[in-house]
CSV table of C-alpha atoms in Angstrom, one decimal:
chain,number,residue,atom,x,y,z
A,1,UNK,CA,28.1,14.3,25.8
A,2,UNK,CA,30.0,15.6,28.5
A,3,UNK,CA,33.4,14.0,29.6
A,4,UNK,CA,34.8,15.9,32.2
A,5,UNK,CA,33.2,13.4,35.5
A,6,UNK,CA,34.1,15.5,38.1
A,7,UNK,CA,32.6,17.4,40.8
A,8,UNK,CA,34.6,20.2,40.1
A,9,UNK,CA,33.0,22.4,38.0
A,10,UNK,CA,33.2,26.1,39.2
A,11,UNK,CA,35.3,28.2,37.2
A,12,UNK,CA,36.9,31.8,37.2
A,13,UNK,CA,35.7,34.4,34.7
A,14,UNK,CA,35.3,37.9,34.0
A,15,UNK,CA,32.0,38.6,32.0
A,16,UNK,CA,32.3,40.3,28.5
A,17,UNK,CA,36.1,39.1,28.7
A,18,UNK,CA,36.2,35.2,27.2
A,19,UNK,CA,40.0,35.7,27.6
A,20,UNK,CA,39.9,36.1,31.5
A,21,UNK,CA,38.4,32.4,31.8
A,22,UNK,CA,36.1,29.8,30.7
A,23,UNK,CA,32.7,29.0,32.3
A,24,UNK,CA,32.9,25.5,33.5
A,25,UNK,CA,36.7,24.3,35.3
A,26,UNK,CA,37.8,21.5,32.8
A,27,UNK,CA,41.3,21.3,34.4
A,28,UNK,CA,40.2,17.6,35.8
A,29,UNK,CA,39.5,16.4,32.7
A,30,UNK,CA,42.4,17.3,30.9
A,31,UNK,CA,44.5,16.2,33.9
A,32,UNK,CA,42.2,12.8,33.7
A,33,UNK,CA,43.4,12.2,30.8
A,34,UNK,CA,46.9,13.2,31.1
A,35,UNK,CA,49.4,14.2,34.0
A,36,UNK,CA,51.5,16.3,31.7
A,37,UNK,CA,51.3,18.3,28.6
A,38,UNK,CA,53.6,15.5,26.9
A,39,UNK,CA,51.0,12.8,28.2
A,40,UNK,CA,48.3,15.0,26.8
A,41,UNK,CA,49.8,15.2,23.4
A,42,UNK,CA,50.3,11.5,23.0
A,43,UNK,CA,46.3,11.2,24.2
A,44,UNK,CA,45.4,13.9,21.9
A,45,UNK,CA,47.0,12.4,19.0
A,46,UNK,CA,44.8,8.9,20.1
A,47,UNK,CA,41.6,10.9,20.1
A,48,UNK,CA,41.8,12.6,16.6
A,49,UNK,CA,43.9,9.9,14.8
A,50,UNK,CA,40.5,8.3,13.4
A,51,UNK,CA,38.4,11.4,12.0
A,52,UNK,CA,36.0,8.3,11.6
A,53,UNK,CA,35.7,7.9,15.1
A,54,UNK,CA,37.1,11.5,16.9
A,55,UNK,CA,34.5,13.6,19.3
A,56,UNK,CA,34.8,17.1,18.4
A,57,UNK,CA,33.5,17.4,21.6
A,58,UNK,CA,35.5,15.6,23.4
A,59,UNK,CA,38.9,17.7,21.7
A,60,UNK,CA,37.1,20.9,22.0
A,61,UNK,CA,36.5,19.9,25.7
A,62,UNK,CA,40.4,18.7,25.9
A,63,UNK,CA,41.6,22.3,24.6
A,64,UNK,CA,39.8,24.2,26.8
A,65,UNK,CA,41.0,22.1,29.4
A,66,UNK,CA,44.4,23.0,28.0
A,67,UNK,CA,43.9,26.6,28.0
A,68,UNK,CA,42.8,26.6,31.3
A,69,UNK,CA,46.1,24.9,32.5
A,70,UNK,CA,48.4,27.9,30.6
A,71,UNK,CA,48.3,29.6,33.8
A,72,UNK,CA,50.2,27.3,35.7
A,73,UNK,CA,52.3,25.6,33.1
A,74,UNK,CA,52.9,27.4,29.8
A,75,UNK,CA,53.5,23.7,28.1
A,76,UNK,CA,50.1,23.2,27.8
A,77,UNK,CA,49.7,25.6,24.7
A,78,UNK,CA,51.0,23.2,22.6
A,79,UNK,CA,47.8,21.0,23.7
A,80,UNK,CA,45.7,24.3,22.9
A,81,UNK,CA,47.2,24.8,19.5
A,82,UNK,CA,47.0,21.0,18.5
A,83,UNK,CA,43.5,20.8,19.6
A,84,UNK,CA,42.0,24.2,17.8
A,85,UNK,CA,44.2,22.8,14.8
A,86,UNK,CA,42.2,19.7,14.5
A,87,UNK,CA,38.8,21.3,14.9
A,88,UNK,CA,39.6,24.1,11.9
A,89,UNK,CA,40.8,21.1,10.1
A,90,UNK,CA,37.8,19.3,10.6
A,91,UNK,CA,35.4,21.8,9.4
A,92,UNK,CA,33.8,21.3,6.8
A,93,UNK,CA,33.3,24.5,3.9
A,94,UNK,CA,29.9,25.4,5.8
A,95,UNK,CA,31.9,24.9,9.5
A,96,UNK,CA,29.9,22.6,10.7
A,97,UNK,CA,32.2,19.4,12.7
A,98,UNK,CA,30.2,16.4,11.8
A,99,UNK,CA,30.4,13.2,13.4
A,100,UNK,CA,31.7,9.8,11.3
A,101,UNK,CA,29.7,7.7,13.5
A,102,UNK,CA,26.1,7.4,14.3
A,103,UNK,CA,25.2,8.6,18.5
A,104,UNK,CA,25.9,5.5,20.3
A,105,UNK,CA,22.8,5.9,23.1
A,106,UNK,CA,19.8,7.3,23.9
A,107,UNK,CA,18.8,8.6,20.2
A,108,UNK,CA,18.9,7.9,17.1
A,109,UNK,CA,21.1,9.7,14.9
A,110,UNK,CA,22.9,8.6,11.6
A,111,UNK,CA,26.3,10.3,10.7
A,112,UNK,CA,27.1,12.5,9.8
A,113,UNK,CA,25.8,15.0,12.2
A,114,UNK,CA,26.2,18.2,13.4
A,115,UNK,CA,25.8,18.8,17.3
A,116,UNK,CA,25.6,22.4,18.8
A,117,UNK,CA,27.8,21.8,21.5
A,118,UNK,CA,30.6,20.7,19.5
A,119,UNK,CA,30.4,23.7,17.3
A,120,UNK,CA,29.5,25.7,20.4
A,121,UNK,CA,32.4,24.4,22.5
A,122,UNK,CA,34.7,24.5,19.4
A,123,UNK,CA,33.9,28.1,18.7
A,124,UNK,CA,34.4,28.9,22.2
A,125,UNK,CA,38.0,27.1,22.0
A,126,UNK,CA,39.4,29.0,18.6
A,127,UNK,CA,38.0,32.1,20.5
A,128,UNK,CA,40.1,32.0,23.0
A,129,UNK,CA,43.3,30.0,20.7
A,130,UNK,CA,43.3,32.8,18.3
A,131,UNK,CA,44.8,35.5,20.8
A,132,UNK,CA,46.8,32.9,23.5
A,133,UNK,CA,48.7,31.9,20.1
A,134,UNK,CA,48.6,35.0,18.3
A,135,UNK,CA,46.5,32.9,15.3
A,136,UNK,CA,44.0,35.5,13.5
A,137,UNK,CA,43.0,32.2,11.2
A,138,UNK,CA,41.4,30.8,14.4
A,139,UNK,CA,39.2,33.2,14.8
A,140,UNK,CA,38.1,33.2,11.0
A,141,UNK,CA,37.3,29.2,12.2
A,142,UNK,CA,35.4,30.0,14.9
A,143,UNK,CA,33.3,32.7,13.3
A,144,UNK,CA,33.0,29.3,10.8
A,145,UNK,CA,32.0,27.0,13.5
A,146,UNK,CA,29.6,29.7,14.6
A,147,UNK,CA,27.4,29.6,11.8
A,148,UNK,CA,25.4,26.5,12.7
A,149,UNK,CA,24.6,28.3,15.7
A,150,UNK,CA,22.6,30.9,13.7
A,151,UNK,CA,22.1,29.1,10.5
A,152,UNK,CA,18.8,27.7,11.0
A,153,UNK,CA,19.6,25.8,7.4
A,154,UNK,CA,22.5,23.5,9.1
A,155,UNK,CA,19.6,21.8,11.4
A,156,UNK,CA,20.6,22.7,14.9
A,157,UNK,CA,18.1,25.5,16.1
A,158,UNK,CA,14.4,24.4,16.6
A,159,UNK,CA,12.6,27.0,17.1
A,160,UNK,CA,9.9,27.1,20.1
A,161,UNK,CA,7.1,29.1,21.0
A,162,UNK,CA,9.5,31.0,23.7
A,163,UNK,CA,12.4,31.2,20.8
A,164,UNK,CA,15.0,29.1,19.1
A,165,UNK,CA,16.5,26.2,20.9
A,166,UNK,CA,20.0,25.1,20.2
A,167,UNK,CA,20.3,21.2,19.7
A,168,UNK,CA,23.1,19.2,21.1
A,169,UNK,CA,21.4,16.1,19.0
A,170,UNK,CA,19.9,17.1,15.8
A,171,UNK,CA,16.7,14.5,16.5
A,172,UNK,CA,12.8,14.4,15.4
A,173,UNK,CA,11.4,15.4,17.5
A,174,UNK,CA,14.1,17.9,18.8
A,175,UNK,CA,15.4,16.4,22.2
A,176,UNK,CA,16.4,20.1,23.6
A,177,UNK,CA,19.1,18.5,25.6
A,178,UNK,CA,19.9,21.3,28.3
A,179,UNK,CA,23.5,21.1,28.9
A,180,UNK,CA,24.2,21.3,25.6
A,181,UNK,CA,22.1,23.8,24.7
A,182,UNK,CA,23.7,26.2,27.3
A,183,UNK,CA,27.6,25.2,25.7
A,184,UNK,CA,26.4,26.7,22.1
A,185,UNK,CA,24.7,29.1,24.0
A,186,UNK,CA,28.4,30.3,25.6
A,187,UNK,CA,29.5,29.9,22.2
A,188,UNK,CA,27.4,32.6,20.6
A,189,UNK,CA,28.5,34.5,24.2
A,190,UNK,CA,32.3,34.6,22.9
A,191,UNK,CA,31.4,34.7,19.4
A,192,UNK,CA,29.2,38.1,19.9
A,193,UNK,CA,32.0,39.3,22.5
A,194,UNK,CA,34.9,38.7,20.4
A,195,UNK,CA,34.5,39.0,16.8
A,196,UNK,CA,34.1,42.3,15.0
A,197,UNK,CA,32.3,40.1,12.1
A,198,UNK,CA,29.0,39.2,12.6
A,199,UNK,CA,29.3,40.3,16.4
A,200,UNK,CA,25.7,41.7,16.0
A,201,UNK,CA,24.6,38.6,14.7
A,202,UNK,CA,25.5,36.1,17.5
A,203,UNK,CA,24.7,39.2,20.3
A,204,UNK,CA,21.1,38.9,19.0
A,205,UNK,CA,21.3,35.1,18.5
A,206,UNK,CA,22.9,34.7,22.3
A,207,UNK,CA,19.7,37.4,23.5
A,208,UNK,CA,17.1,35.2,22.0
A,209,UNK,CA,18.3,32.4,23.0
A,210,UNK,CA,19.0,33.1,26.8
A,211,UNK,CA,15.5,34.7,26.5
A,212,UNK,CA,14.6,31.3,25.5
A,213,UNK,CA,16.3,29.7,27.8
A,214,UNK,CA,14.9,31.6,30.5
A,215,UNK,CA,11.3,30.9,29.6
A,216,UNK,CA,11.6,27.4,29.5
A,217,UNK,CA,13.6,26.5,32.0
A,218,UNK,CA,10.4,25.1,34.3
A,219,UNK,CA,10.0,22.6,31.5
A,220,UNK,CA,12.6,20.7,32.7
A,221,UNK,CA,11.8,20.9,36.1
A,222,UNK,CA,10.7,17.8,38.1
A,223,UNK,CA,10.2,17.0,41.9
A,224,UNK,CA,11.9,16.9,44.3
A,225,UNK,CA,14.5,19.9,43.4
A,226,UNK,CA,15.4,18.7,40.9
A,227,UNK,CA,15.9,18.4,37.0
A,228,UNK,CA,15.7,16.8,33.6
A,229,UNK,CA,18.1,15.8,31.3
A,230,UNK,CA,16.4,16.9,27.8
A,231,UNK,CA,12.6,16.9,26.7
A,232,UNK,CA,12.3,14.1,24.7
A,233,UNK,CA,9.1,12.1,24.7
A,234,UNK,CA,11.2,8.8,26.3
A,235,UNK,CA,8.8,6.8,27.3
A,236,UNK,CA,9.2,8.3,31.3
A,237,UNK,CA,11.1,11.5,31.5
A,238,UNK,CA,14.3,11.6,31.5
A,239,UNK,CA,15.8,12.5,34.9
A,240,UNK,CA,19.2,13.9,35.0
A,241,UNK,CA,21.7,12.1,36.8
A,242,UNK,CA,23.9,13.6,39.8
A,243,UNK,CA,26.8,14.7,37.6
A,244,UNK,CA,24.6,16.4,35.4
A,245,UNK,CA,22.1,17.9,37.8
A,246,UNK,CA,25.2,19.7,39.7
A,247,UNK,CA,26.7,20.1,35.6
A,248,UNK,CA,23.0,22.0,35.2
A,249,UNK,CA,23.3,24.4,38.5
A,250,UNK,CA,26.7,25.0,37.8
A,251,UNK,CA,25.9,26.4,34.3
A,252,UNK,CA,23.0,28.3,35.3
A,253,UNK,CA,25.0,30.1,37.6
A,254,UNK,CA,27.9,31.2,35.5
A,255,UNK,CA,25.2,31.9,32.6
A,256,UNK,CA,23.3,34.3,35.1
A,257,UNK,CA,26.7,35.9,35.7
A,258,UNK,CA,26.9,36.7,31.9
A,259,UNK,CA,23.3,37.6,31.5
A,260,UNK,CA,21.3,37.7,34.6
A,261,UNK,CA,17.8,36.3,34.8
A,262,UNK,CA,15.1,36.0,37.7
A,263,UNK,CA,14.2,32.7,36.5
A,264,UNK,CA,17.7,31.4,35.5
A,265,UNK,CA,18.6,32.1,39.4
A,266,UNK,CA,15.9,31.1,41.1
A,267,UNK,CA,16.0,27.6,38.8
A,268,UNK,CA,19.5,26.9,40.2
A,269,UNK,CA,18.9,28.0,43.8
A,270,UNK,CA,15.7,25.8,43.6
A,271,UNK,CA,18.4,22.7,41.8
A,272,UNK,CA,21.1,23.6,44.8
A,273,UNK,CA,18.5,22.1,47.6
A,274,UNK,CA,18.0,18.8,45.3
A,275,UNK,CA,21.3,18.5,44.9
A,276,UNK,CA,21.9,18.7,49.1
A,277,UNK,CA,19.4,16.8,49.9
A,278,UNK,CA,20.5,13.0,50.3
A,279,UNK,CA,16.4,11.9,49.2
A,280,UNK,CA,16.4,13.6,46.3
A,281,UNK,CA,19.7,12.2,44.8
A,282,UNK,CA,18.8,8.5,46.2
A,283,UNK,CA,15.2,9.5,44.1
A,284,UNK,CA,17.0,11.1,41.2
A,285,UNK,CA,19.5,7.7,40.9
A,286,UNK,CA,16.3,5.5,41.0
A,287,UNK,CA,14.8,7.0,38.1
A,288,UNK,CA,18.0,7.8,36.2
A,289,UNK,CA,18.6,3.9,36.4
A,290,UNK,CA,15.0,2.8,35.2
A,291,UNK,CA,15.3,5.1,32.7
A,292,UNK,CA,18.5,3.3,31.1
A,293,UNK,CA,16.6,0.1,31.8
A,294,UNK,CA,14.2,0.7,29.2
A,295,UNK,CA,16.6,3.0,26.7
A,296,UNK,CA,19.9,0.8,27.1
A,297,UNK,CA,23.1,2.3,25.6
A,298,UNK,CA,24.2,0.7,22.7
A,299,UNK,CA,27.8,0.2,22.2
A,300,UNK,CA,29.9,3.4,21.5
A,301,UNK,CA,31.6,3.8,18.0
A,302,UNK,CA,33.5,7.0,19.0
A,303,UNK,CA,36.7,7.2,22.0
């Protein structure tokens, strides 16, 4: 569910600190999307006119973005406050974002839904909103949008036996989708480092889970150097593509930097030398295209 198709993904961040940066660089998207902040608001207001049809993903993603760009243009918080607006708007009275339409690809799943990296990348957002606009209510929302996170009643954390899994898709089986996993994990990350309520809760939610993540990470290894998109049982595996291969390395990295794992390093160093080697992409592509050969995405309902 990622939007942001660029190559540049390494970001500036201070551990423990979610004010000093975010993990991934989601300037290009923003500026994809928009040259200006006045461009942005006129694309955000397109986005979330439909809550029918709106990505909470895609407007978390979007304020991040924005946030990001504050440093160099202080016009852009009016992006950030518009965006974290909409998602405490959205929430419903257990904070879970659902989506009005069904996933368009891939897997089956009937609205509404809950998806752990919107709530992870949402939480993330109103984090980070709540001091940049001097908003205390935005971080009441994101402790809300934290809650599916931990809340193994909302449907989003299948539990495994190396520990609970966050789901990007709530399918059966669970499709443990990596990339999103990794957002809610970040989410839990700012949540434990940033809220005095229910701190503990999301610090031992964010241990487990990197634990977790940790253990499992050969699961969704595959040859040559390289790495799967989820664990779904697709009828052949489902290799990730380029973008999200270096999307995968890119987060391992920044999430050893928070919480620093043998296996979580050595995965991504092991991912760097797929990515560089001009084979293993041409091999990757291959299998990434027979794979949507025989799972075709349907028509998307959302924008």
């Amino acid at each position: 569910m990622m939007l942001a198709r660029t190559p540049q993904l390494r970001a500036t961040f201070v551990a423990d600190d979610p004010h000093a940066g975010y993990y991934n660089d989601l300037r290009p998207f923003a500026l994809g999307l928009a040259g200006d902040p006045q461009e942005a608001a006129e694309a955000l207001a397109r986005l979330s006119a439909d809550r029918t049809r709106a990505n909470p993903v895609t407007i978390a993603q979007f304020g991040l973005a924005a946030w990001q760009q504050i440093e160099t243009d202080a016009a852009w918080r009016d992006i950030v406050a518009r965006a974290s607006e909409w998602l405490a708007s959205a929430m419903d009275e257990d904070g879970g974002i659902r989506y009005g339409f069904p996933m368009a690809h891939t897997y089956r799943v009937e609205a509404p839904w809950l998806s752990a990296m919107a709530q992870g990348e949402a939480a993330s957002l109103l984090v980070r909103a709540a001091r940049t606009l001097t908003e205390p209510a935005l971080e009441a929302a994101a402790i809300r949008a934290g809650r599916a996170l931990v809340d193994p009643g909302m449907g989003l954390i299948a539990e495994t036996p190396e520990g609970p899994v966050l789901q990007e898709y709530p399918t059966q089986p669970p499709s443990h989708v990596l990339n999103g996993w990794i957002f809610g994990l970040w989410g839990l990350y700012d949540l434990a480092a940033s809220s005095a309520q229910n701190g503990e809760r999301f610090a031992t939610a964010f241990d487990a889970g990197i634990d977790a993540l940790a253990a499992r990470l050969a699961l969704y290894r595959v040859r040559p150097h390289w790495s799967r998109y989820d664990l779904f049982p697709h009828p052949i595996k489902h290799v990730a593509s380029p973008f999200y291969h270096r999307l995968h390395i890119e987060q391992l990295l920044a999430t050893d930097a928070l919480a620093p794992r043998a296996s979580i390093r050595q995965t991504a160093a092991d991912w760097e030398r797929g990515a560089q080697s001009v084979p293993a992409s041409g091999l990757a592509l291959t299998r990434k295209v027979v794979f949507r050969l025989l799972r075709p995405r349907r028509r998307s309902a959302s924008r």
